[in-house]
Amino acid sequence: MTTRPTQRPARPHFSSGPCAKRPGWAVQDLDGALVGRSHRAAPAKARIQEVSNRSRSILGIPDDWRLGLVPASDTGAVEMLLWSVLGARGVDMLVWESFGSGWVTDVAKQLKLKDHRVLEADYGSLPDLTSVDFSRDVVFTWNGTTSGVRVPDGDWIAGDRKGLTICDATSAAFAMDLAWDKLDAVTWSWQKALGGEAAHGMLALSPRAVERLESYTPPWPMPKIFRLTKAGKLNQSIFEGSTINTPSMLCVEDAIDGLSWAESVGGLEGLMARSKANLAAVSSWVEKSSWTGFLAEDPATRSSTSICLRIVDDWAEGRDASEIAIRAKAASKLLDAEGIAFDIGSYRDAPPGFRLWGGATVETSDLEALLPWLDWAWSEAQATT
Ligand SMILES: Cc1ncc(COP(=O)(O)O)c(C=O)c1O
């Protein structure tokens, strides 16, 4: 049996979304929120616009891109893109985990686009990026949250592409360097790397994406909540603080709080350094572990945010995933009950194991304190399953 550790993480928040609030966060910090006011009042619009301005500055989004707040979180932002720009060309869909696979369902079953190709890989690897056809549109996830596999960079994307690259960057933004020159439309939600609140999405559009919106009208109906154009022109107001429908001003204030903290730790460089330190802490523990390993096979594709671990114990060899899942779930449940780690079970469709969020809002010292507890919980679970 493994001895029970004594040192506990100061914060047991390791969920991959909603993610840990920034260190030191308290609800009183939102006292200045413009609650009870119209979101269309000048000061409220200014607050919404401040989120865009500061996000743009931290993320290094080029000046000629549009950035706006949209409904329904990252899912809303991705779907409004798929519904608005796809169909003008064929589309390559890159899939290596659950969220990428969900976007194929939209394209194949809902939009019923005949000219779509699915380039797929199993949990743990990336599809063959060299076979992507950039004369077509391309939809992909920068960081696959449920497998912990990310694209290493944007070098595989053609600079002279004819199609648009549509990137779901929700678990990468504010943690990884996004190659803006290789991207045309990018989405994320507040509930991820800066520890914001759910239900609010961000949509960033390059000039080429705007050109597509203004030159192509899809044949299907467009719900109001997805409508990015008005009389064939981009609805500019969405990108100037006038949202399509009503956002929460409390969440807006919280997003600003997260951005201020991001600036205080050194902006994107600081955020990435914190996240990389988290991955490094887990890596040095994994190297010594006899029972767990990274789901991501290639270290260059290993996520520093959604760090996914699989079970490589001798006991697991040849066993059915459902049997391994019972033991892994027992270990997560134990850590939850002990108040050591919340929400660290692997995603329901992913191979059994653990998923530890390593974005910047998680302190490396907390992850380091958690790791011996994982050894302990795995050993305890062996006794009970
Ligand atoms: C890659 C990816 N895409 C989409 C989503 C859905 O995000 P939301 O629930 O914020 O819409 C998630 C959430 O975890 C995600 O990780």
Coordinates of C-alpha atoms and ligand atoms in Angstrom, one line a residue:
M1 CA 0.0 0.0 0.0
T2 CA 1.1 3.6 -0.7
T3 CA 1.3 5.8 2.4
R4 CA -1.3 8.5 2.7
P5 CA 0.3 11.9 1.9
T6 CA 0.0 14.6 4.4
Q7 CA 0.3 17.8 2.4
R8 CA -2.9 18.8 0.7
P9 CA -3.4 21.1 -2.4
A10 CA -4.4 24.5 -1.2
R11 CA -7.2 24.5 -3.9
P12 CA -8.6 21.2 -5.1
H13 CA -9.9 22.7 -8.4
F14 CA -8.5 20.8 -11.3
S15 CA -11.6 20.7 -13.6
S16 CA -11.2 21.1 -17.3
G17 CA -14.1 23.5 -17.5
P18 CA -15.3 25.5 -15.8
C19 CA -11.7 25.8 -14.7
A20 CA -10.2 27.1 -11.5
K21 CA -10.7 30.8 -10.8
R22 CA -7.6 32.8 -10.7
P23 CA -5.6 32.6 -7.4
G24 CA -7.1 34.8 -4.8
W25 CA -10.4 35.3 -6.5
A26 CA -13.3 36.4 -4.3
V27 CA -16.9 37.2 -5.3
Q28 CA -16.5 40.6 -3.7
D29 CA -14.0 41.5 -6.5
L30 CA -17.1 41.8 -8.7
D31 CA -18.7 44.6 -6.6
G32 CA -18.3 47.0 -9.5
A33 CA -20.4 44.9 -11.9
L34 CA -23.0 46.9 -13.8
V35 CA -25.8 44.7 -12.6
G36 CA -29.4 45.9 -12.9
R37 CA -28.4 48.0 -15.9
S38 CA -29.2 47.6 -19.6
H39 CA -26.4 46.0 -21.4
R40 CA -27.0 48.5 -24.1
A41 CA -26.3 51.5 -21.8
A42 CA -23.1 53.3 -22.8
P43 CA -21.1 52.2 -19.7
A44 CA -22.2 48.6 -20.1
K45 CA -21.2 48.5 -23.8
A46 CA -17.9 50.0 -22.8
R47 CA -17.4 47.2 -20.3
I48 CA -18.2 44.5 -22.9
Q49 CA -15.8 46.2 -25.4
E50 CA -13.1 46.3 -22.7
V51 CA -13.2 42.5 -22.6
S52 CA -12.6 42.4 -26.3
N53 CA -9.9 45.1 -26.2
R54 CA -7.9 43.5 -23.4
S55 CA -8.3 40.0 -24.9
R56 CA -7.0 41.3 -28.2
S57 CA -4.0 42.8 -26.6
I58 CA -3.1 39.8 -24.5
L59 CA -3.6 37.3 -27.3
G60 CA -1.9 39.4 -29.9
I61 CA -4.9 39.4 -32.3
P62 CA -4.1 41.5 -35.4
D63 CA -5.7 44.9 -35.6
D64 CA -7.7 44.1 -38.7
W65 CA -9.5 41.2 -37.1
R66 CA -13.0 41.6 -35.5
L67 CA -13.6 40.3 -32.0
G68 CA -16.9 40.0 -30.3
L69 CA -18.9 38.5 -27.5
V70 CA -21.5 35.9 -28.6
P71 CA -24.1 33.8 -27.0
A72 CA -23.9 30.1 -25.9
S73 CA -20.2 29.9 -25.0
D74 CA -17.7 28.3 -27.3
T75 CA -20.3 25.9 -28.7
G76 CA -22.4 29.0 -29.8
A77 CA -19.4 30.6 -31.4
V78 CA -18.3 27.5 -33.3
E79 CA -21.8 26.7 -34.5
M80 CA -22.5 30.3 -35.6
L81 CA -19.4 30.0 -37.7
L82 CA -20.2 26.6 -39.2
W83 CA -23.7 27.7 -40.1
S84 CA -22.6 31.1 -41.5
V85 CA -19.5 30.3 -43.6
L86 CA -19.6 26.6 -44.6
G87 CA -21.0 25.4 -47.9
A88 CA -19.2 27.8 -50.1
R89 CA -16.4 25.2 -50.6
G90 CA -15.8 21.6 -49.5
V91 CA -14.6 21.2 -45.9
D92 CA -11.9 19.1 -44.2
M93 CA -12.9 18.2 -40.7
L94 CA -10.0 17.2 -38.4
V95 CA -11.0 14.9 -35.5
W96 CA -9.0 13.3 -32.7
E97 CA -11.3 13.5 -29.7
S98 CA -14.9 14.2 -28.7
F99 CA -15.3 17.9 -29.5
G100 CA -13.9 17.7 -33.0
S101 CA -16.1 14.7 -33.6
G102 CA -19.1 16.8 -32.4
W103 CA -18.4 19.4 -35.1
V104 CA -18.6 16.6 -37.7
T105 CA -22.1 15.8 -36.5
D106 CA -23.1 19.4 -37.2
V107 CA -21.6 19.3 -40.7
A108 CA -22.7 15.9 -41.8
K109 CA -26.0 15.4 -40.0
Q110 CA -27.4 18.9 -39.5
L111 CA -26.0 21.0 -42.3
K112 CA -25.8 17.8 -44.5
L113 CA -22.8 19.0 -46.4
K114 CA -22.0 16.4 -49.0
D115 CA -18.5 17.6 -49.8
H116 CA -16.9 17.0 -46.4
R117 CA -13.9 14.8 -45.6
V118 CA -13.2 13.6 -42.1
L119 CA -9.5 13.2 -41.2
E120 CA -9.5 11.2 -38.1
A121 CA -7.1 9.8 -35.4
D122 CA -7.8 7.8 -32.3
Y123 CA -7.4 9.3 -28.7
G124 CA -3.7 10.0 -28.1
S125 CA -2.6 11.1 -31.6
L126 CA -3.3 13.7 -34.3
P127 CA -4.6 12.9 -37.8
D128 CA -2.1 13.2 -40.7
L129 CA -1.9 17.0 -41.0
T130 CA 0.0 16.8 -44.2
S131 CA -3.0 15.4 -46.0
V132 CA -5.2 18.5 -45.2
D133 CA -6.4 20.2 -48.4
F134 CA -6.2 24.0 -47.9
S135 CA -8.1 24.7 -51.1
R136 CA -11.0 23.6 -48.9
D137 CA -12.3 25.0 -45.6
V138 CA -10.7 23.3 -42.6
V139 CA -12.3 22.9 -39.1
F140 CA -10.2 21.8 -36.2
T141 CA -9.6 22.1 -32.5
W142 CA -6.3 23.7 -31.4
N143 CA -6.3 21.7 -28.2
G144 CA -8.4 18.5 -27.9
T145 CA -9.6 18.9 -24.4
T146 CA -10.7 15.3 -24.0
S147 CA -7.5 13.6 -25.2
G148 CA -4.9 16.2 -24.1
V149 CA -3.6 16.3 -27.7
R150 CA -2.9 19.7 -29.3
V151 CA -1.5 20.8 -32.6
P152 CA 2.1 21.7 -31.9
D153 CA 2.0 25.0 -33.9
G154 CA 0.5 26.4 -37.1
D155 CA 3.4 25.4 -39.4
W156 CA 1.3 22.7 -41.1
I157 CA -1.3 25.3 -42.3
A158 CA -0.7 26.8 -45.8
G159 CA 0.0 30.5 -45.9
D160 CA -1.6 30.8 -49.3
R161 CA -4.7 28.8 -48.5
K162 CA -7.9 29.4 -50.5
G163 CA -10.3 28.0 -47.9
L164 CA -10.8 29.3 -44.4
T165 CA -9.3 27.7 -41.2
I166 CA -11.9 27.6 -38.5
C167 CA -10.3 26.9 -35.1
D168 CA -12.0 25.9 -31.9
A169 CA -9.4 27.3 -29.5
T170 CA -11.4 27.2 -26.3
S171 CA -8.9 25.1 -24.2
A172 CA -5.8 26.7 -25.9
A173 CA -6.5 30.5 -25.8
F174 CA -4.6 32.2 -23.0
A175 CA -2.4 29.1 -22.6
M176 CA -0.8 28.5 -26.0
D177 CA 0.5 30.6 -28.8
L178 CA -2.1 30.7 -31.5
A179 CA -0.8 31.3 -35.1
W180 CA -3.1 34.2 -36.0
D181 CA -1.6 34.4 -39.5
K182 CA -2.6 30.9 -40.2
L183 CA -6.1 31.2 -38.8
D184 CA -9.3 32.8 -40.2
A185 CA -11.9 32.3 -37.5
V186 CA -11.2 31.5 -33.9
T187 CA -13.5 30.8 -30.9
W188 CA -13.2 30.3 -27.2
S189 CA -15.2 30.6 -24.0
W190 CA -14.7 32.5 -20.8
Q191 CA -15.0 29.4 -18.6
K192 CA -11.6 27.9 -19.6
A193 CA -8.1 29.2 -19.2
L194 CA -8.8 32.4 -17.3
G195 CA -11.3 30.7 -15.0
G196 CA -14.3 32.9 -16.2
E197 CA -17.9 32.1 -16.1
A198 CA -19.9 29.9 -18.5
A199 CA -22.3 30.7 -21.3
H200 CA -20.4 33.5 -22.9
G201 CA -18.3 32.9 -26.1
M202 CA -15.8 34.9 -28.0
L203 CA -15.6 35.0 -31.8
A204 CA -12.6 36.4 -33.7
L205 CA -12.8 36.9 -37.4
S206 CA -10.0 37.6 -39.9
P207 CA -10.6 39.9 -42.9
R208 CA -10.9 36.8 -45.1
A209 CA -13.6 35.4 -42.8
V210 CA -15.5 38.7 -43.1
E211 CA -15.1 38.6 -46.8
R212 CA -16.7 35.1 -46.9
L213 CA -19.6 36.3 -44.7
E214 CA -20.2 39.2 -47.0
S215 CA -19.9 37.2 -50.3
Y216 CA -21.7 34.0 -49.5
T217 CA -25.2 33.3 -48.2
P218 CA -25.9 29.8 -47.0
P219 CA -29.0 28.1 -48.3
W220 CA -30.4 27.1 -44.9
P221 CA -32.3 29.3 -42.5
M222 CA -30.3 31.2 -39.9
P223 CA -31.7 31.7 -36.4
K224 CA -31.4 35.2 -35.0
I225 CA -28.8 33.9 -32.4
F226 CA -26.4 32.9 -35.3
R227 CA -26.9 36.0 -37.5
L228 CA -23.6 37.7 -38.2
T229 CA -24.7 39.8 -41.2
K230 CA -27.4 42.3 -42.0
A231 CA -28.4 42.9 -45.6
G232 CA -25.4 41.1 -46.8
K233 CA -22.9 43.1 -44.7
L234 CA -21.2 42.1 -41.5
N235 CA -23.2 43.3 -38.5
Q236 CA -20.4 45.5 -37.1
S237 CA -22.2 46.3 -33.9
I238 CA -21.7 42.8 -32.6
F239 CA -17.9 43.6 -32.6
E240 CA -18.4 47.0 -30.9
G241 CA -20.0 45.9 -27.7
S242 CA -23.6 45.4 -28.9
T243 CA -24.3 41.7 -28.3
I244 CA -27.0 39.8 -30.2
N245 CA -28.9 39.2 -27.0
T246 CA -28.4 39.9 -23.4
P247 CA -25.2 38.9 -21.6
S248 CA -24.6 38.7 -17.9
M249 CA -22.9 41.9 -16.7
L250 CA -21.7 40.0 -13.6
C251 CA -19.9 37.6 -15.9
V252 CA -18.6 40.5 -17.9
E253 CA -17.0 41.9 -14.8
D254 CA -15.6 38.5 -13.9
A255 CA -14.1 38.3 -17.4
I256 CA -12.4 41.6 -16.8
D257 CA -11.1 40.4 -13.5
G258 CA -9.6 37.4 -15.2
L259 CA -8.0 39.6 -17.9
S260 CA -6.5 42.0 -15.3
W261 CA -5.0 39.0 -13.5
A262 CA -3.6 37.7 -16.8
E263 CA -1.9 41.1 -17.4
S264 CA -0.5 41.0 -13.8
V265 CA 1.3 37.7 -14.4
G266 CA 2.9 38.9 -17.6
G267 CA 0.2 38.5 -20.3
L268 CA 0.4 35.6 -22.7
E269 CA 4.0 34.8 -22.0
G270 CA 3.4 34.7 -18.2
L271 CA 0.2 32.6 -18.7
M272 CA 2.1 30.1 -21.0
A273 CA 5.0 29.9 -18.6
R274 CA 2.6 29.0 -15.7
S275 CA 0.9 26.4 -17.8
K276 CA 4.2 24.9 -19.0
A277 CA 5.4 24.6 -15.5
N278 CA 2.2 22.7 -14.6
L279 CA 2.8 20.2 -17.4
A280 CA 6.5 19.9 -16.4
A281 CA 5.5 19.0 -12.8
V282 CA 3.1 16.3 -14.1
S283 CA 5.7 15.1 -16.6
S284 CA 8.4 14.5 -14.0
W285 CA 6.0 12.5 -11.9
V286 CA 4.7 10.5 -14.9
E287 CA 8.3 9.6 -15.8
K288 CA 8.7 7.8 -12.5
S289 CA 5.2 6.3 -12.4
S290 CA 4.7 2.6 -12.9
W291 CA 1.0 2.8 -13.4
T292 CA 0.1 5.9 -15.4
G293 CA 1.3 7.6 -18.6
F294 CA 0.3 10.4 -21.0
L295 CA -2.6 9.7 -23.4
A296 CA -0.8 12.0 -25.9
E297 CA 1.9 9.8 -27.5
D298 CA 4.1 12.5 -29.0
P299 CA 5.5 15.0 -26.4
A300 CA 5.2 17.8 -29.0
T301 CA 1.5 17.4 -29.1
R302 CA 1.1 17.1 -25.3
S303 CA -1.4 19.6 -23.9
S304 CA -0.3 21.8 -21.0
T305 CA -3.9 22.6 -20.2
S306 CA -6.0 19.4 -20.4
I307 CA -3.4 17.0 -19.2
C308 CA -4.8 13.5 -19.9
L309 CA -3.4 10.4 -18.2
R310 CA -4.1 6.8 -19.0
I311 CA -3.6 3.6 -17.0
V312 CA -0.5 1.6 -18.0
D313 CA -0.4 -0.6 -14.9
D314 CA 0.5 -4.3 -15.5
W315 CA -2.8 -5.1 -14.0
A316 CA -4.6 -3.1 -16.9
E317 CA -2.8 -5.1 -19.6
G318 CA -5.4 -7.0 -21.7
R319 CA -8.3 -5.8 -19.5
D320 CA -11.4 -4.3 -20.9
A321 CA -11.6 -0.5 -20.8
S322 CA -14.9 -0.7 -18.8
E323 CA -13.1 -2.6 -16.0
I324 CA -10.2 -0.2 -15.9
A325 CA -12.7 2.7 -15.8
I326 CA -14.3 1.3 -12.7
R327 CA -11.0 1.5 -10.8
A328 CA -10.0 4.9 -12.2
K329 CA -13.4 6.3 -11.3
A330 CA -13.1 4.8 -7.8
A331 CA -9.8 6.7 -7.4
S332 CA -11.2 10.0 -8.6
K333 CA -14.2 9.6 -6.3
L334 CA -12.0 9.0 -3.4
L335 CA -9.9 12.2 -4.1
D336 CA -13.1 14.1 -4.5
A337 CA -14.5 12.8 -1.2
E338 CA -11.2 13.7 0.5
G339 CA -11.4 17.2 -0.8
I340 CA -8.0 16.7 -2.6
A341 CA -9.1 17.0 -6.2
F342 CA -12.4 17.8 -7.9
D343 CA -13.5 16.7 -11.4
I344 CA -10.4 14.8 -12.5
G345 CA -12.0 11.8 -14.1
S346 CA -11.2 11.3 -17.8
Y347 CA -14.0 12.5 -20.2
R348 CA -16.8 9.9 -20.6
D349 CA -15.8 9.0 -24.2
A350 CA -12.1 9.0 -23.7
P351 CA -9.9 6.0 -22.5
P352 CA -10.1 5.6 -18.7
G353 CA -7.7 7.6 -16.6
F354 CA -7.5 11.1 -15.3
R355 CA -7.5 14.6 -16.6
L356 CA -5.8 17.4 -14.7
W357 CA -6.3 21.0 -15.8
G358 CA -2.9 22.7 -16.0
G359 CA -3.9 26.1 -17.3
A360 CA -2.4 29.2 -15.6
T361 CA -5.1 29.6 -12.9
V362 CA -3.9 26.4 -11.4
E363 CA -0.9 26.8 -9.1
T364 CA 2.0 24.4 -9.8
S365 CA 2.4 23.9 -6.0
D366 CA -1.2 22.5 -5.9
L367 CA -0.6 20.1 -8.8
E368 CA 2.7 19.0 -7.1
A369 CA 0.7 18.4 -3.9
L370 CA -1.9 16.4 -5.7
L371 CA 0.4 13.9 -7.5
P372 CA 1.3 11.8 -4.4
W373 CA -2.4 11.7 -3.6
L374 CA -3.0 10.2 -7.1
D375 CA -0.5 7.4 -6.3
W376 CA -2.3 6.9 -3.0
A377 CA -5.8 6.9 -4.5
W378 CA -4.8 4.4 -7.2
S379 CA -3.4 2.1 -4.6
E380 CA -6.5 2.4 -2.4
A381 CA -8.7 1.8 -5.4
Q382 CA -6.9 -1.5 -6.0
A383 CA -8.0 -2.7 -2.6
T384 CA -11.7 -1.9 -3.2
T385 CA -12.3 -2.8 -6.9
Ligands
LIG1 C1 -12.5 21.8 -27.4 C2 -13.8 22.2 -26.9 N1 -14.8 22.7 -27.7 C3 -16.0 23.0 -27.2 C4 -16.3 22.9 -25.9 C5 -17.7 23.3 -25.4 O1 -17.5 24.5 -24.7 P1 -18.7 25.3 -24.0 O2 -19.4 24.3 -23.1 O3 -18.1 26.4 -23.4 O4 -19.6 25.7 -25.2 C6 -15.3 22.5 -25.0 C7 -15.6 22.4 -23.5 O5 -15.0 21.7 -22.8 C8 -14.1 22.1 -25.5 O6 -13.1 21.7 -24.6

